[in-house]
Coordinates of C-alpha atoms in Angstrom, one line a residue:
Chain A
M238 CA 0.1 0.0 0.0
T239 CA 1.2 3.6 -1.0
T240 CA 1.5 5.7 2.2
L241 CA -0.2 9.1 1.9
V242 CA 1.8 12.0 3.3
F243 CA -0.1 15.1 4.1
G244 CA -0.3 18.3 6.2
H245 CA -3.1 20.2 7.5
K246 CA -6.3 21.5 5.8
S247 CA -5.2 24.9 4.8
P248 CA -2.0 24.0 2.9
D249 CA 0.4 26.7 3.1
T250 CA 4.1 26.3 1.9
D251 CA 5.2 24.2 4.8
S252 CA 2.1 21.9 4.5
T253 CA 2.7 21.6 0.8
G254 CA 6.4 21.2 0.6
S255 CA 6.9 19.1 3.6
P256 CA 5.0 16.2 2.3
I257 CA 6.9 16.4 -0.9
I258 CA 10.1 16.3 0.7
W259 CA 9.1 13.4 2.9
A260 CA 7.6 11.3 0.4
W261 CA 10.6 11.7 -1.7
Y262 CA 12.7 10.4 1.5
M263 CA 10.4 7.5 1.9
N264 CA 10.5 6.5 -1.8
E265 CA 14.1 7.1 -2.6
V266 CA 16.0 6.4 0.8
Q267 CA 13.7 4.3 3.0
G268 CA 12.4 2.3 -0.1
V269 CA 8.8 2.8 1.1
P270 CA 6.3 3.7 -1.5
A271 CA 4.8 7.0 -0.6
K272 CA 2.8 9.8 -2.3
P273 CA 2.3 13.5 -1.2
V274 CA -1.3 14.7 -1.1
L275 CA -2.9 17.8 -0.1
L276 CA -6.1 18.4 1.9
G277 CA -7.1 21.6 0.2
E278 CA -5.9 24.1 -2.5
P279 CA -2.3 25.3 -1.8
N280 CA -2.3 28.9 -0.9
T281 CA -0.6 31.4 -3.4
E282 CA 2.9 31.2 -2.1
A283 CA 2.7 27.5 -2.0
A284 CA 1.5 27.4 -5.7
F285 CA 4.3 29.8 -6.4
M286 CA 6.8 27.4 -5.1
L287 CA 5.6 24.5 -7.0
Q288 CA 5.6 26.3 -10.2
R289 CA 8.9 28.0 -9.5
W290 CA 10.8 24.7 -9.0
S291 CA 8.6 22.5 -11.6
L292 CA 7.2 20.3 -8.8
D293 CA 4.1 18.4 -9.5
K294 CA 1.0 19.8 -7.7
P295 CA 0.2 17.0 -5.4
E296 CA -3.3 15.4 -5.6
I297 CA -6.0 16.9 -3.3
I298 CA -7.8 14.3 -1.2
E299 CA -11.2 14.6 0.6
D300 CA -10.7 12.1 3.3
V301 CA -8.8 8.9 4.0
A302 CA -10.0 5.2 4.0
D303 CA -10.0 3.0 6.9
G304 CA -6.6 1.4 7.5
Q305 CA -5.0 3.8 4.8
A306 CA -1.1 4.2 5.8
C307 CA -0.5 8.1 6.4
V308 CA 2.2 10.1 7.6
V309 CA 1.1 13.3 9.2
V310 CA 3.2 16.5 8.8
D311 CA 3.0 19.9 10.1
T312 CA 0.2 19.3 12.6
N313 CA -0.8 16.9 15.3
N314 CA -4.4 18.3 15.5
P315 CA -7.2 15.9 14.5
A316 CA -9.5 19.0 13.7
E317 CA -7.1 20.0 11.1
L318 CA -6.9 16.5 9.6
P319 CA -9.4 14.2 7.5
A320 CA -12.5 13.4 9.3
N321 CA -11.6 9.7 9.3
I322 CA -7.9 10.1 10.6
N323 CA -8.4 8.0 13.7
G324 CA -9.5 5.3 11.3
A325 CA -6.5 5.4 9.2
D326 CA -3.1 3.8 9.9
V327 CA -1.0 6.8 10.9
R328 CA 2.6 5.5 10.7
A329 CA 4.5 8.6 11.8
I330 CA 4.0 12.3 12.8
I331 CA 6.6 15.1 12.1
D332 CA 5.6 18.4 13.3
H333 CA 6.6 21.7 15.1
H334 CA 3.4 22.6 16.9
K335 CA 2.2 22.0 20.7
L336 CA 0.9 18.7 21.5
V337 CA -2.9 19.1 21.1
G338 CA -4.1 15.6 22.0
G339 CA -6.9 13.6 20.4
L340 CA -4.8 11.9 17.8
E341 CA -4.5 8.2 18.5
T342 CA -2.5 5.5 17.0
R343 CA -2.9 1.6 16.6
G344 CA 0.6 1.0 17.7
P345 CA 4.1 2.5 18.5
I346 CA 5.0 4.8 15.7
E347 CA 7.6 7.5 14.9
V348 CA 6.7 10.8 16.4
T349 CA 9.0 13.6 16.1
I350 CA 8.0 17.1 17.2
R351 CA 10.7 19.8 17.7
P352 CA 10.3 23.4 18.9
V353 CA 11.6 24.9 15.7
A354 CA 9.8 27.1 13.2
C355 CA 9.3 24.8 10.5
T356 CA 8.6 21.2 9.6
A357 CA 11.1 21.0 6.7
T358 CA 13.9 22.0 9.3
I359 CA 13.0 18.8 11.3
M360 CA 13.1 16.8 8.1
H361 CA 16.7 18.1 7.2
D362 CA 17.9 16.7 10.5
L363 CA 16.0 13.4 10.2
I364 CA 17.3 13.0 6.7
G365 CA 20.8 13.6 7.7
A366 CA 23.6 12.4 5.5
D367 CA 21.1 11.3 2.8
M368 CA 20.5 15.1 2.0
D369 CA 23.5 14.4 -0.4
K370 CA 20.9 12.4 -2.6
M371 CA 18.2 15.1 -2.5
P372 CA 17.4 16.6 -6.0
E373 CA 17.7 20.3 -6.3
A374 CA 14.1 21.2 -6.6
I375 CA 13.4 19.3 -3.6
K376 CA 16.1 21.4 -1.6
C377 CA 14.5 24.5 -3.1
A378 CA 11.3 23.4 -1.5
M379 CA 12.9 22.8 1.7
L380 CA 14.4 26.3 1.6
T381 CA 11.0 27.8 0.5
C382 CA 9.3 26.1 3.6
I383 CA 11.8 27.6 6.1
L384 CA 11.8 31.1 4.5
S385 CA 8.1 31.0 4.5
D386 CA 7.5 29.8 8.2
T387 CA 10.2 32.1 9.5
L388 CA 9.0 35.1 7.2
E389 CA 12.7 35.4 6.3
F390 CA 13.7 35.0 9.9
R391 CA 11.7 38.0 11.1
S392 CA 9.3 35.6 13.1
P393 CA 9.9 35.1 16.8
T394 CA 9.3 31.4 16.1
T395 CA 12.8 31.5 14.4
T396 CA 15.5 29.5 16.0
D397 CA 19.1 29.5 15.1
H398 CA 18.7 26.1 13.7
D399 CA 16.2 27.1 11.2
R400 CA 18.4 29.9 10.0
E401 CA 21.4 27.7 10.0
V402 CA 19.7 25.1 7.9
A403 CA 18.2 27.6 5.3
E404 CA 21.5 29.4 4.9
K405 CA 23.3 26.2 4.2
L406 CA 20.6 25.3 1.5
A407 CA 20.7 28.6 0.0
A408 CA 24.7 28.4 -0.3
E409 CA 24.6 24.9 -1.7
L410 CA 21.7 26.0 -4.2
G411 CA 23.4 29.3 -5.2
I412 CA 20.1 31.1 -4.1
S413 CA 20.3 34.7 -2.5
I414 CA 17.8 34.6 0.3
P415 CA 16.8 38.4 0.2
D416 CA 16.0 38.3 -3.6
Y417 CA 14.3 34.8 -3.4
A418 CA 12.2 35.8 -0.2
E419 CA 11.2 39.0 -2.1
E420 CA 9.8 36.8 -4.9
M421 CA 7.9 34.6 -2.5
F422 CA 6.3 37.3 -0.6
A423 CA 5.2 39.2 -3.7
A424 CA 3.6 35.8 -4.8
K425 CA 1.8 35.6 -1.4
S426 CA 0.8 39.1 -1.5
D427 CA -1.2 39.0 -4.9
I428 CA -4.5 38.2 -3.6
S429 CA -6.4 39.5 -6.6
A430 CA -7.8 35.9 -7.4
F431 CA -9.4 35.3 -4.0
S432 CA -12.9 36.2 -2.7
D433 CA -13.3 37.8 0.8
A434 CA -14.4 34.6 2.3
E435 CA -11.5 32.6 0.8
L436 CA -8.9 35.2 2.3
L437 CA -10.6 34.7 5.7
R438 CA -10.4 31.2 5.5
M439 CA -6.8 30.8 3.8
D440 CA -4.7 30.7 7.0
S441 CA -6.9 30.3 9.8
K442 CA -7.4 28.3 13.0
E443 CA -10.4 28.0 15.3
Y444 CA -9.6 28.7 19.2
E445 CA -12.0 29.0 21.9
V446 CA -11.3 31.7 24.5
D447 CA -13.6 31.9 27.7
G448 CA -16.4 30.2 25.7
V449 CA -16.1 32.7 22.7
K450 CA -15.3 30.8 19.5
F451 CA -12.9 32.6 17.3
R452 CA -11.5 31.9 13.8
V453 CA -8.1 33.5 14.1
S454 CA -7.1 34.5 10.5
V455 CA -3.7 35.8 9.4
L456 CA -2.9 37.2 6.0
E457 CA 0.9 37.7 5.6
T458 CA 1.8 40.3 2.9
T459 CA 4.3 42.7 1.7
S460 CA 1.4 45.0 0.8
P461 CA -1.0 45.5 3.6
A462 CA -2.7 48.4 1.7
T463 CA -3.8 45.9 -0.9
V464 CA -5.8 43.8 1.7
L465 CA -6.9 46.9 3.7
N466 CA -8.5 48.5 0.5
R467 CA -10.8 45.5 0.7
K468 CA -11.5 46.3 4.5
D469 CA -15.4 46.9 4.0
S470 CA -16.2 43.8 2.0
L471 CA -14.0 41.8 4.3
M472 CA -16.1 42.9 7.4
E473 CA -19.1 42.1 5.7
A474 CA -17.7 38.6 4.7
M475 CA -16.8 38.0 8.3
K476 CA -20.4 37.7 9.4
A477 CA -21.2 35.1 6.8
V478 CA -18.0 33.1 7.4
A479 CA -18.5 33.0 11.1
E480 CA -22.1 31.7 10.7
E481 CA -21.3 29.2 8.1
D482 CA -18.1 27.8 10.3
G483 CA -20.1 27.9 13.6
V484 CA -17.8 30.5 15.3
D485 CA -18.8 33.7 17.2
Q486 CA -16.3 36.0 15.4
V487 CA -13.6 36.0 12.7
L488 CA -10.5 37.8 13.7
L489 CA -8.3 39.1 10.6
F490 CA -4.7 40.0 11.5
V491 CA -3.2 41.7 8.4
V492 CA 0.6 40.8 8.9
D493 CA 3.0 43.3 7.3
I494 CA 6.1 41.1 6.8
L495 CA 8.5 43.8 5.9
N496 CA 7.6 46.1 8.6
E497 CA 7.0 43.5 11.2
E498 CA 3.6 44.6 12.4
S499 CA 0.0 43.6 12.3
T500 CA -3.2 45.3 11.5
L501 CA -6.4 44.0 13.3
I502 CA -9.5 44.7 11.4
V503 CA -12.2 45.8 14.0
P504 CA -15.7 45.4 12.9
N505 CA -17.5 45.6 16.4
D506 CA -17.0 45.9 20.1
L507 CA -16.2 42.5 20.6
V508 CA -12.9 42.9 18.6
R509 CA -12.3 46.3 20.0
T510 CA -12.4 44.8 23.5
V511 CA -10.0 41.9 22.3
A512 CA -7.5 44.4 20.9
K513 CA -7.7 46.2 24.2
K514 CA -7.4 43.2 26.5
S515 CA -5.1 41.1 24.5
F516 CA -2.6 43.5 23.1
G517 CA -3.3 46.9 25.0
A518 CA -4.2 48.5 21.9
E519 CA -7.0 51.1 21.6
A520 CA -8.9 50.9 18.5
E521 CA -10.2 54.2 17.3
G522 CA -11.7 53.2 14.0
D523 CA -12.2 50.1 12.3
T524 CA -8.5 49.0 12.3
V525 CA -5.8 48.9 15.1
A526 CA -2.0 48.5 14.5
L527 CA -0.2 45.8 16.5
P528 CA 3.7 46.8 16.2
G529 CA 5.9 43.7 16.5
V530 CA 3.1 41.2 16.2
V531 CA 3.6 38.8 13.4
S532 CA 3.2 35.3 14.9
R533 CA -0.1 33.7 15.5
K534 CA 1.6 30.9 17.5
K535 CA 3.8 32.9 19.8
Q536 CA 2.1 36.3 20.0
I537 CA -1.6 36.2 19.0
I538 CA -2.8 33.0 20.6
P539 CA -1.1 33.0 24.0
N540 CA -2.4 36.7 24.5
L541 CA -6.1 36.3 23.3
K542 CA -8.4 37.6 26.0
V543 CA -12.2 38.7 25.6
Chain B
M133 CA 13.6 25.6 38.1
T134 CA 14.9 22.1 38.2
T135 CA 13.2 20.0 35.7
L136 CA 11.8 16.5 36.9
V137 CA 12.2 13.6 34.8
F138 CA 9.9 10.7 35.3
G139 CA 8.2 7.7 33.7
H140 CA 4.9 6.1 34.7
K141 CA 3.2 5.1 38.0
S142 CA 4.4 1.5 38.2
P143 CA 8.2 2.0 37.8
D144 CA 9.7 -1.1 36.1
T145 CA 13.4 -1.0 35.2
D146 CA 12.8 1.4 32.0
S147 CA 10.7 3.7 33.9
T148 CA 13.3 3.9 36.6
G149 CA 16.4 3.8 34.5
S150 CA 15.4 6.1 31.8
P151 CA 14.9 9.1 34.0
I152 CA 18.3 8.7 35.6
I153 CA 19.8 8.4 32.0
W154 CA 17.8 11.6 30.7
A155 CA 18.5 13.7 33.9
W156 CA 22.2 12.9 33.6
Y157 CA 22.1 14.0 29.9
M158 CA 20.2 17.4 30.8
N159 CA 22.5 18.0 33.7
E160 CA 25.9 17.2 32.3
V161 CA 25.5 17.7 28.5
Q162 CA 22.7 20.2 27.9
G163 CA 23.5 22.3 31.0
V164 CA 19.8 22.1 32.2
P165 CA 19.2 21.3 35.8
A166 CA 17.2 18.3 36.0
K167 CA 16.4 15.8 38.6
P168 CA 15.1 12.0 38.2
V169 CA 12.0 11.1 40.3
L170 CA 9.6 8.2 40.6
L171 CA 5.9 8.0 40.7
G172 CA 5.9 4.8 43.0
E173 CA 8.1 2.1 44.4
P174 CA 10.4 0.5 42.0
N175 CA 9.8 -3.0 41.2
T176 CA 12.2 -5.7 42.4
E177 CA 14.2 -5.7 39.1
A178 CA 14.4 -1.9 39.1
A179 CA 15.7 -1.8 42.8
F180 CA 18.2 -4.5 41.8
M181 CA 19.7 -2.4 39.2
L182 CA 19.9 0.7 41.4
Q183 CA 21.8 -1.5 43.9
R184 CA 23.9 -3.3 41.5
W185 CA 25.5 -0.2 40.1
S186 CA 25.3 2.0 43.1
L187 CA 22.8 4.5 41.8
D188 CA 20.8 6.6 44.3
K189 CA 17.1 5.7 44.3
P190 CA 15.2 8.6 43.1
E191 CA 12.9 10.5 45.2
I192 CA 9.1 9.2 44.9
I193 CA 6.8 12.3 44.2
E194 CA 3.1 12.3 44.6
D195 CA 2.1 15.0 42.0
V196 CA 3.4 17.7 40.2
A197 CA 2.7 21.5 40.9
D198 CA 1.3 23.9 38.5
G199 CA 3.8 25.1 36.0
Q200 CA 6.5 22.5 37.2
A201 CA 8.8 21.8 34.3
C202 CA 8.7 18.1 33.4
V203 CA 10.2 15.6 31.0
V204 CA 7.9 12.5 30.5
V205 CA 9.7 9.2 29.4
D206 CA 8.3 5.7 28.7
T207 CA 4.6 6.8 28.6
N208 CA 2.5 9.3 26.9
N209 CA -0.6 8.4 28.8
P210 CA -2.1 10.9 31.1
A211 CA -3.8 8.1 33.1
E212 CA -0.3 6.8 33.9
L213 CA 1.1 10.1 35.1
P214 CA 0.6 12.5 38.1
A215 CA -2.9 13.8 38.3
N216 CA -2.0 17.5 37.5
I217 CA 0.3 16.7 34.5
N218 CA -1.8 18.8 32.4
G219 CA -1.3 21.9 34.7
A220 CA 2.6 21.2 34.6
D221 CA 4.8 22.4 32.0
V222 CA 5.7 19.4 29.9
R223 CA 9.0 20.2 28.1
A224 CA 9.4 16.8 26.4
I225 CA 8.3 13.4 25.9
I226 CA 10.6 10.4 25.1
D227 CA 8.7 7.1 24.7
H228 CA 8.0 3.9 22.8
H229 CA 4.3 3.3 23.2
K230 CA 1.3 4.2 20.9
L231 CA 0.1 7.6 20.9
V232 CA -2.8 7.7 23.4
G233 CA -3.9 11.1 23.2
G234 CA -4.9 13.4 26.1
L235 CA -1.7 14.8 27.1
E236 CA -1.5 18.5 26.0
T237 CA 1.5 20.9 26.2
R238 CA 1.6 24.7 26.5
G239 CA 3.9 25.3 23.5
P240 CA 5.8 23.3 21.0
I241 CA 8.0 20.8 22.7
E242 CA 10.3 18.0 21.9
V243 CA 8.4 14.8 21.5
T244 CA 10.3 11.7 20.3
I245 CA 8.4 8.4 20.1
R246 CA 10.0 5.6 18.2
P247 CA 8.8 2.1 17.6
V248 CA 11.6 0.1 19.5
A249 CA 11.2 -2.0 22.6
C250 CA 12.9 0.4 25.1
T251 CA 13.0 4.1 25.9
A252 CA 16.7 3.7 26.7
T253 CA 17.3 2.9 23.2
I254 CA 15.9 6.0 21.8
M255 CA 17.8 7.9 24.3
H256 CA 21.1 6.3 23.3
D257 CA 20.3 7.7 19.8
L258 CA 19.5 11.1 20.8
I259 CA 22.5 11.4 23.1
G260 CA 24.7 10.4 20.0
A261 CA 28.4 11.2 20.1
D262 CA 27.8 12.5 23.8
M263 CA 27.5 8.7 24.8
D264 CA 31.3 9.0 25.3
K265 CA 30.7 11.3 28.3
M266 CA 28.3 9.0 30.2
P267 CA 29.6 7.3 33.4
E268 CA 29.8 3.5 33.5
A269 CA 27.1 3.1 36.0
I270 CA 24.6 4.9 33.7
K271 CA 25.6 2.9 30.8
C272 CA 25.0 -0.2 33.0
A273 CA 21.4 1.4 33.6
M274 CA 21.0 1.7 29.9
L275 CA 22.0 -1.9 29.3
T276 CA 19.6 -3.1 32.1
C277 CA 16.7 -1.2 30.7
I278 CA 17.1 -2.8 27.1
L279 CA 17.6 -6.3 28.6
S280 CA 14.6 -5.8 30.8
D281 CA 12.1 -4.4 28.1
T282 CA 13.3 -7.0 25.6
L283 CA 13.4 -10.1 28.0
E284 CA 16.9 -10.5 26.7
F285 CA 15.6 -10.1 23.1
R286 CA 13.1 -12.8 23.5
S287 CA 10.1 -10.2 23.4
P288 CA 8.5 -9.8 20.0
T289 CA 8.7 -6.1 20.6
T290 CA 12.6 -6.4 20.2
T291 CA 14.0 -4.7 17.1
D292 CA 17.4 -5.3 15.6
H293 CA 18.3 -1.7 16.9
D294 CA 17.6 -2.4 20.5
R295 CA 19.8 -5.6 20.2
E296 CA 22.5 -3.7 18.5
V297 CA 22.6 -1.0 21.2
A298 CA 22.6 -3.4 24.0
E299 CA 25.4 -5.7 22.5
K300 CA 27.5 -2.5 21.9
L301 CA 27.2 -1.4 25.5
A302 CA 27.8 -4.8 27.0
A303 CA 31.1 -5.0 24.9
E304 CA 32.1 -1.5 26.0
L305 CA 31.2 -2.4 29.7
G306 CA 32.8 -5.9 29.5
I307 CA 29.4 -7.4 30.6
S308 CA 28.2 -10.7 29.6
I309 CA 24.5 -10.5 28.5
P310 CA 23.5 -14.1 29.3
D311 CA 25.1 -13.9 32.9
Y312 CA 23.8 -10.5 33.5
A313 CA 20.4 -11.2 32.2
E314 CA 20.3 -14.2 34.7
E315 CA 21.1 -12.1 37.6
M316 CA 18.3 -9.4 36.6
F317 CA 15.7 -12.1 36.0
A318 CA 16.4 -13.9 39.3
A319 CA 16.1 -10.5 41.3
K320 CA 12.8 -9.9 39.3
S321 CA 11.7 -13.6 40.2
D322 CA 12.1 -13.1 44.0
I323 CA 8.6 -12.1 45.0
S324 CA 8.6 -13.1 48.5
A325 CA 8.4 -9.5 49.8
F326 CA 5.2 -8.5 48.1
S327 CA 1.8 -9.1 49.1
D328 CA -0.7 -10.6 46.7
A329 CA -2.4 -7.3 45.9
E330 CA 1.1 -5.7 45.4
L331 CA 2.1 -8.5 42.7
L332 CA -1.3 -7.8 41.1
R333 CA -0.7 -4.1 40.8
M334 CA 3.1 -4.2 40.1
D335 CA 3.2 -4.3 36.3
S336 CA -0.4 -3.7 35.4
K337 CA -2.3 -1.5 33.0
E338 CA -6.0 -1.1 32.6
Y339 CA -8.0 -1.8 29.4
E340 CA -11.5 -1.6 28.5
V341 CA -13.0 -4.3 26.0
D342 CA -16.5 -4.1 24.8
G343 CA -17.6 -2.1 28.0
V344 CA -15.8 -4.6 30.5
K345 CA -12.9 -3.0 32.4
F346 CA -9.8 -5.0 32.9
R347 CA -6.5 -4.6 34.9
V348 CA -4.2 -6.6 32.7
S349 CA -1.2 -7.5 35.0
V350 CA 1.9 -9.3 34.0
L351 CA 4.5 -11.0 36.1
E352 CA 7.7 -11.7 34.4
T353 CA 9.7 -14.5 36.2
T354 CA 12.1 -17.2 35.5
S355 CA 10.3 -19.3 38.2
P356 CA 6.7 -19.4 37.4
A357 CA 6.2 -22.2 40.0
T358 CA 6.9 -19.6 42.7
V359 CA 4.1 -17.5 41.6
L360 CA 1.7 -20.4 40.9
N361 CA 2.3 -21.7 44.4
R362 CA 0.2 -18.5 45.5
K363 CA -2.5 -19.1 43.0
D364 CA -5.3 -19.4 45.6
S365 CA -4.6 -16.4 47.6
L366 CA -3.9 -14.4 44.3
M367 CA -7.4 -15.3 43.2
E368 CA -8.8 -14.2 46.4
A369 CA -6.8 -10.9 46.2
M370 CA -8.1 -10.3 42.6
K371 CA -11.6 -9.7 43.9
A372 CA -10.6 -7.0 46.3
V373 CA -8.1 -5.4 44.0
A374 CA -10.7 -5.3 41.2
E375 CA -13.3 -3.7 43.5
E376 CA -10.9 -1.0 45.0
D377 CA -9.6 0.0 41.5
G378 CA -12.9 0.1 40.0
V379 CA -12.4 -2.6 37.4
D380 CA -14.5 -5.7 36.5
Q381 CA -11.7 -8.2 36.4
V382 CA -8.1 -8.6 37.1
L383 CA -6.1 -10.8 34.6
L384 CA -2.9 -12.1 35.7
F385 CA -0.3 -13.5 33.1
V386 CA 2.6 -15.2 34.5
V387 CA 5.2 -14.9 31.9
D388 CA 7.9 -17.6 31.9
I389 CA 10.8 -15.5 30.5
L390 CA 13.0 -18.5 29.8
N391 CA 10.4 -20.7 28.2
E392 CA 8.7 -18.0 26.3
E393 CA 5.1 -18.8 27.4
S394 CA 2.6 -17.3 29.8
T395 CA 0.2 -19.0 32.3
L396 CA -3.1 -17.1 32.5
I397 CA -4.8 -17.6 36.1
V398 CA -8.6 -18.5 35.5
P399 CA -10.8 -17.8 38.7
N400 CA -14.0 -17.8 36.8
D401 CA -16.0 -18.1 33.7
L402 CA -15.5 -14.7 32.5
V403 CA -11.5 -15.3 32.3
R404 CA -12.2 -18.8 30.8
T405 CA -14.1 -17.0 28.0
V406 CA -11.4 -14.4 27.6
A407 CA -8.7 -17.3 27.3
K408 CA -11.0 -19.1 24.6
K409 CA -11.8 -16.1 22.5
S410 CA -8.6 -14.2 22.8
F411 CA -6.1 -17.0 22.6
G412 CA -8.1 -20.0 21.4
A413 CA -7.1 -21.8 24.6
E414 CA -9.3 -24.1 26.7
A415 CA -8.8 -23.7 30.4
E416 CA -9.7 -27.1 32.0
G417 CA -8.8 -26.1 35.7
D418 CA -8.0 -22.7 37.2
T419 CA -4.9 -22.0 34.9
V420 CA -4.3 -22.2 31.2
A421 CA -0.8 -22.3 29.3
L422 CA -0.4 -19.7 26.4
P423 CA 2.6 -20.9 24.5
G424 CA 4.7 -18.1 23.0
V425 CA 2.5 -15.2 24.6
V426 CA 5.2 -13.0 26.5
S427 CA 4.3 -9.3 25.6
R428 CA 1.4 -7.4 26.7
K429 CA 1.7 -4.8 24.2
K430 CA 2.1 -7.0 21.2
Q431 CA 0.5 -10.4 22.0
I432 CA -2.0 -9.7 24.8
I433 CA -3.7 -6.2 24.4
P434 CA -4.2 -6.6 20.6
N435 CA -6.1 -10.0 21.1
L436 CA -8.2 -9.2 24.1
K437 CA -11.9 -10.4 23.6
V438 CA -14.8 -11.0 26.0

């Protein structure tokens, strides 16, 4: 049976690239038949990565069959995985998020979770000396994942080790990190093809704080003005998205990658209170700037209060 | 703050030795203050290991305080850990059991789970080149853990890698594996100091099958006759232990390490049915032999039916 390798339901660059990296390793080094798949459409930056390095776009799957052999990467949260994940046969997990609980396995498996910024960094270490055999295009995907998850080393999730691995790869590949990151972020910032609802769901996780359910969405961009130009219709779309998804409120943080700050859109008093209590920020109009805030994992979620 | 390193609530050799190994590594190599502790009295084989290599017996703790830094080894099951484990700050998990779910962490942590027989084998690999710095007594503990969990390579959980690591350690230490394993198993087989209830709880895990709650106890011994001589009083004690622990039935498998078989004690028709349905074994009297059955993880639990 071919093992399916996949990340989470909102495929960003790491959740698109890491399955490709790991399936290569399983096929070519471990000799275990494996296939990377996606649980949804890749975001613009992930799509850019595939095209830029001529990598095949992995097939999108809806669910996994009972007993299907799987490797889960870039998440350990059953809510971000196929509905039947606990019916499947999860063989390994490689991740860099906190342990959520809820994922169960049939037998002892390989689980590797490390507190670094990016799944691809962990894979680099697990692959070890076999990195020598990795094709250039897949090394390019690995570099792209690390630059994406670290926002070119700007995110506070970045560890020295993420930077070290990215710099080593870039040197080997003859890629200039600043030039390439600029290309990546420009691709990510082109949101013209997406509806408001798509933007709100693109990089989004649900969290409950004191009984209030939030969909916490971030949009990382080098051009926040392009997003904020659509503010009014985004605020309209928030209501519909919240209702459809069964949450109380969508929070949209527009992350300005280059200036290392966020703008939170403030459609109502609930979000005004969130801005005040969570970040000490007084929203005057319908947006509020949050200087220094770029990471949902390290800065937004741990501070969220209502 | 000193990080506490501990295994599960019924400290066998691996759950006693692995905290000692890892606390050494944290203190001496990583430079992070750490202390091995136990969640209960070590079993006879674990106590033998401590005495044989002049290792201090770790302090026994009752629970962990809110925010206490912890490293959890040899389990990932909250039911086998201190009551307040999800209030503590779990920094790392090193384990070789299936993922149970239920343990949550505050942030991204180091989780390493590998499908090998013994936690100490995983630690050997994680420690890598720093094994050179490890004192002999701690290497002896590492070897003891592997020989214990693999029943000197007889258990079907044994991987080539467990054997490889144990043989390398034994060669370095100038220890004869057969002679040393005989000493260990003799220590484990001396049950004279334990009450019947203590024997039933010594190496025991709770499992539910089709609504029936079992306490599945194993006693690994080179002298099954010594245990079976106490059969009548053990059967009496089963009722009291089941009632006190809120389970329907205690199952006691007396594992004959050297002959690689188990004897299941059959106090009633429920257990007679379990023997028949799970192992195809017809119990005539109040015991039944199960040839080849030595591993709870690989052979008993996956087959349990009522």
